PDB file of C-alpha atoms in Angstrom:
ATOM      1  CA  UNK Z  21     -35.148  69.927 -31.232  1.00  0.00           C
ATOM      2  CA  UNK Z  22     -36.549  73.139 -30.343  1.00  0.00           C
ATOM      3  CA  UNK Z  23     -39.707  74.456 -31.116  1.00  0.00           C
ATOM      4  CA  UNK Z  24     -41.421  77.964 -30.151  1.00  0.00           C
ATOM      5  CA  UNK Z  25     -45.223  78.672 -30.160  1.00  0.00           C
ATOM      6  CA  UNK Z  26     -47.223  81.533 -29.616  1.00  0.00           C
ATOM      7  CA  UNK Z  27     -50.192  81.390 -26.676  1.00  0.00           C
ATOM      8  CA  UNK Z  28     -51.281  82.824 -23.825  1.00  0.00           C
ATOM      9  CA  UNK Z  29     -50.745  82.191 -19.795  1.00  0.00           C
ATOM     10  CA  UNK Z  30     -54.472  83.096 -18.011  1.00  0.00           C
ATOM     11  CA  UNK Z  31     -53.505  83.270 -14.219  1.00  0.00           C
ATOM     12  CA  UNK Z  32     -56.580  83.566 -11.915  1.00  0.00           C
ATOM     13  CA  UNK Z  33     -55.459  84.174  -8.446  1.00  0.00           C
ATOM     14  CA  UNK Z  34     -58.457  82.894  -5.615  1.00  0.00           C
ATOM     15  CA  UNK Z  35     -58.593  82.274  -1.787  1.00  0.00           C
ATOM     16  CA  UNK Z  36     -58.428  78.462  -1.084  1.00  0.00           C
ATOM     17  CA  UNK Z  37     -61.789  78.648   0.824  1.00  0.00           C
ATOM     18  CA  UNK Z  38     -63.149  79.466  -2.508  1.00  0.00           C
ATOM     19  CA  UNK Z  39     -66.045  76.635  -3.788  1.00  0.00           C
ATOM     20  CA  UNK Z  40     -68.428  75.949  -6.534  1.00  0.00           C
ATOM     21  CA  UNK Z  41     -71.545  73.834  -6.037  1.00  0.00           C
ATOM     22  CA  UNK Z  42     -69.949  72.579  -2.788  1.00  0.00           C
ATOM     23  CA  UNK Z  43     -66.659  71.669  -4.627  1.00  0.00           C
ATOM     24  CA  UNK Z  44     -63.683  73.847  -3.959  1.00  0.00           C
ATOM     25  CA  UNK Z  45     -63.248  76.791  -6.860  1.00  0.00           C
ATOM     26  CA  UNK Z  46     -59.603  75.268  -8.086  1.00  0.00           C
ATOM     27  CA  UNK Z  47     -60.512  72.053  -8.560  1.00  0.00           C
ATOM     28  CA  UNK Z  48     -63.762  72.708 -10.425  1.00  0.00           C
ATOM     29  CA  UNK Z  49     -61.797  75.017 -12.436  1.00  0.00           C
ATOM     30  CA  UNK Z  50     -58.782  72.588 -13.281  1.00  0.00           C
ATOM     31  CA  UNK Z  51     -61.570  69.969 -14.004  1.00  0.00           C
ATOM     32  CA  UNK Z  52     -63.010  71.872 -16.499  1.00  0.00           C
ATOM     33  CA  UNK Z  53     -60.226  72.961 -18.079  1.00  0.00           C
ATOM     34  CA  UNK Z  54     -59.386  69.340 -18.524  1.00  0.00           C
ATOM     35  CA  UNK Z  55     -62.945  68.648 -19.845  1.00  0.00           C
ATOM     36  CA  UNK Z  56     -62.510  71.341 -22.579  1.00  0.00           C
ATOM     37  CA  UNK Z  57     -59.356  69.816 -23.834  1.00  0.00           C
ATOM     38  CA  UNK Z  58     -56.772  72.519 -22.600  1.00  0.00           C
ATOM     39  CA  UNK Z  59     -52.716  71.891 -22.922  1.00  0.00           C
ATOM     40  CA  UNK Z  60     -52.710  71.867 -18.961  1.00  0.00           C
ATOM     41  CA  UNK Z  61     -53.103  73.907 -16.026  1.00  0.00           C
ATOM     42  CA  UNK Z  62     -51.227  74.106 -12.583  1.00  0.00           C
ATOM     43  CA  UNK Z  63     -52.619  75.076  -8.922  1.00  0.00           C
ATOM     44  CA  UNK Z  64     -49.674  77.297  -6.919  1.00  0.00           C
ATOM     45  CA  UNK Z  65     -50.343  77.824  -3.200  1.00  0.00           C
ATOM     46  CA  UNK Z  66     -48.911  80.644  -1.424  1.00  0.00           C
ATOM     47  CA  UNK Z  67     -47.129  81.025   1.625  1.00  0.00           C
ATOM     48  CA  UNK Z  68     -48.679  84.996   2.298  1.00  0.00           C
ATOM     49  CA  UNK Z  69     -50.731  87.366   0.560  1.00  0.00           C
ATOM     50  CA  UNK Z  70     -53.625  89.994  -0.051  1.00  0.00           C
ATOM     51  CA  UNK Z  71     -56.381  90.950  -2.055  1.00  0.00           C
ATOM     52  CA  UNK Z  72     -58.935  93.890  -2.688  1.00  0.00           C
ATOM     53  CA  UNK Z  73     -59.889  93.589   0.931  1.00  0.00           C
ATOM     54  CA  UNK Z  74     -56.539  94.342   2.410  1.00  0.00           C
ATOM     55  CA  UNK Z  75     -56.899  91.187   4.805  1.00  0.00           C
ATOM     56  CA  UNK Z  76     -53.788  89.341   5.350  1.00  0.00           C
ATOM     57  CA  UNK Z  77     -53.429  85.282   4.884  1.00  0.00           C
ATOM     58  CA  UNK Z  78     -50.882  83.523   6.162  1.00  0.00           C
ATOM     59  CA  UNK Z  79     -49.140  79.790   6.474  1.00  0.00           C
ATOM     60  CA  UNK Z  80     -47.254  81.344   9.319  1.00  0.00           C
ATOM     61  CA  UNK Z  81     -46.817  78.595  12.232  1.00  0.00           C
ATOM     62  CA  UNK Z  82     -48.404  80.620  15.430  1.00  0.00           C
ATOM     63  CA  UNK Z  83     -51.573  81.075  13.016  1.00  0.00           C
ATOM     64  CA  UNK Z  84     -53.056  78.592  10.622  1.00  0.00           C
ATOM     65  CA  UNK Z  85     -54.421  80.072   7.474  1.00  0.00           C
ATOM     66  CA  UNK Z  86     -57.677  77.968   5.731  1.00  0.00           C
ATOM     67  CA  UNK Z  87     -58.080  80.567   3.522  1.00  0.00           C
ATOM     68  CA  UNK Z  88     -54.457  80.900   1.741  1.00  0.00           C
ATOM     69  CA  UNK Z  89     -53.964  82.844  -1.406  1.00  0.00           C
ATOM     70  CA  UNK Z  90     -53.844  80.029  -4.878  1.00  0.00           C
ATOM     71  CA  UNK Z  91     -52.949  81.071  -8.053  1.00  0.00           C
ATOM     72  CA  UNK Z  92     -54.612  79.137 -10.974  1.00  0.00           C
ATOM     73  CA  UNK Z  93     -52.073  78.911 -14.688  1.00  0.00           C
ATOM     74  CA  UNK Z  94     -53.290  77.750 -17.536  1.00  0.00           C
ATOM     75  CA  UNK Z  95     -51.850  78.139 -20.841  1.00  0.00           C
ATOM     76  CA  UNK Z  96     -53.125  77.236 -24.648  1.00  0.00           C
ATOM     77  CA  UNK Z  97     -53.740  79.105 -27.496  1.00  0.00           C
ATOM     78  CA  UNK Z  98     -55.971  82.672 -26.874  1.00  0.00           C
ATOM     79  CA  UNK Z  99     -58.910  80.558 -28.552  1.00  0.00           C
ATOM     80  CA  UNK Z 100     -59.140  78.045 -25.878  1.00  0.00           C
ATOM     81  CA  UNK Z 101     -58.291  80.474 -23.477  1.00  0.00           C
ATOM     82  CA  UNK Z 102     -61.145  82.211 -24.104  1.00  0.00           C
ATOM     83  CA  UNK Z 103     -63.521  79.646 -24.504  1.00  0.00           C
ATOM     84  CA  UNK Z 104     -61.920  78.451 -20.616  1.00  0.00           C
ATOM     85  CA  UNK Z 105     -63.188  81.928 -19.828  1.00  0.00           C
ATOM     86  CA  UNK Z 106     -66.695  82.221 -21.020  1.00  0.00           C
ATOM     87  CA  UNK Z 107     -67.198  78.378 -19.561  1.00  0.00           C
ATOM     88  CA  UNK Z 108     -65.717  79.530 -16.026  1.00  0.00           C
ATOM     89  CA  UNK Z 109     -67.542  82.839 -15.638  1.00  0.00           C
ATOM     90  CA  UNK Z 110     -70.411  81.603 -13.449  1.00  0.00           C
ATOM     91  CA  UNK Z 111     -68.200  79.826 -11.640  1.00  0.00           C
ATOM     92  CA  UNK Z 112     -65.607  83.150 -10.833  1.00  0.00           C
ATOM     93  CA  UNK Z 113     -67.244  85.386  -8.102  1.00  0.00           C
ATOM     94  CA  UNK Z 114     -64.126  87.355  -6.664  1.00  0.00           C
ATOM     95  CA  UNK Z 115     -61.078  87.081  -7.961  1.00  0.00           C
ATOM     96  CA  UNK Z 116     -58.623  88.488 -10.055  1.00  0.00           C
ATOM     97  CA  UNK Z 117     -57.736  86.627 -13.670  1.00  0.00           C
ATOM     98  CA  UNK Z 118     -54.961  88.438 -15.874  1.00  0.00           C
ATOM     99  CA  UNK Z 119     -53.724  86.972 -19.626  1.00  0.00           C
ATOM    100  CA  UNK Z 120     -50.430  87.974 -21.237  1.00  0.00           C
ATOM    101  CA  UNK Z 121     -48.963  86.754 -24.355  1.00  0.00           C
ATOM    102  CA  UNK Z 122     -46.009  84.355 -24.093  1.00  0.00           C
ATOM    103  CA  UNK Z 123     -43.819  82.099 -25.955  1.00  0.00           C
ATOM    104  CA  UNK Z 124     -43.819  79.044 -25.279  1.00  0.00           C
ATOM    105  CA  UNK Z 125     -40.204  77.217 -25.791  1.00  0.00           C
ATOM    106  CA  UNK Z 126     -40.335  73.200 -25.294  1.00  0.00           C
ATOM    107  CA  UNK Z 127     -37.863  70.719 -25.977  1.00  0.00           C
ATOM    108  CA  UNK Z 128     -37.960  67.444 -27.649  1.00  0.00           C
ATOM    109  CA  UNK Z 129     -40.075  65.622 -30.378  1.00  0.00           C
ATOM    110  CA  UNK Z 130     -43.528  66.235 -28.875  1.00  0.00           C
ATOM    111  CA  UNK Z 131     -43.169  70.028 -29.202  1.00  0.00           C
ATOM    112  CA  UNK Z 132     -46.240  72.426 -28.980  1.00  0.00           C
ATOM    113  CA  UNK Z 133     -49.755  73.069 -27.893  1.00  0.00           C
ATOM    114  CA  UNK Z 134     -51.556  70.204 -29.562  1.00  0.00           C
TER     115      UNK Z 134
END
């Protein structure tokens, strides 16, 4: 069976140097997210990228990278998105977080957000 369900994906994209309280900044935030009940959330880690300051990280082999680009999904309803939001805020310093509305499309009996 097929079910569809309205919600939204919040993506926060960090550097993997990033901390909080001596912790890093993607595993406080995953933790919490956790601790407020969320459907789930998922820690990507890229190979290359950029930010605002135009600097360059890199997995390449000739240089080692501790600071690699990691993009942060979570997705629930826009409620508990936005109570992830206002909980996270002193931990976010900078970073980029965008939120789009999706549709979520999940297969078998234990369908949906709940």
């Amino acid at each position: 069976m097929r079910e569809t369900t309205e919600a939204v994906l919040l993506r926060l994209m960090i550097g993997e140097s990033d901390d909080y309280k001596g912790r890093p900044l993607y595993e406080a935030l995953v933790f919490k997210a956790r601790e407020l009940g969320l459907a789930g959330a998922t820690v990507l880690r890229g190979a290359m990228g950029f930010g605002r300051s135009s600097r360059m990280h890199t997995a390449k082999i000739l240089r080692l990278s501790d600071d690699l680009p990691l993009v942060i999904e979570v997705i629930d309803t826009e409620e508990n998105i936005e109570r992830l939001l206002t909980e996270a805020e002193p931990m976010l310093g900078s970073c980029l977080v965008t939120l789009e509305k999706i549709r979520v499309v999940r297969y078998g009996h234990d369908a949906g957000l709940a």
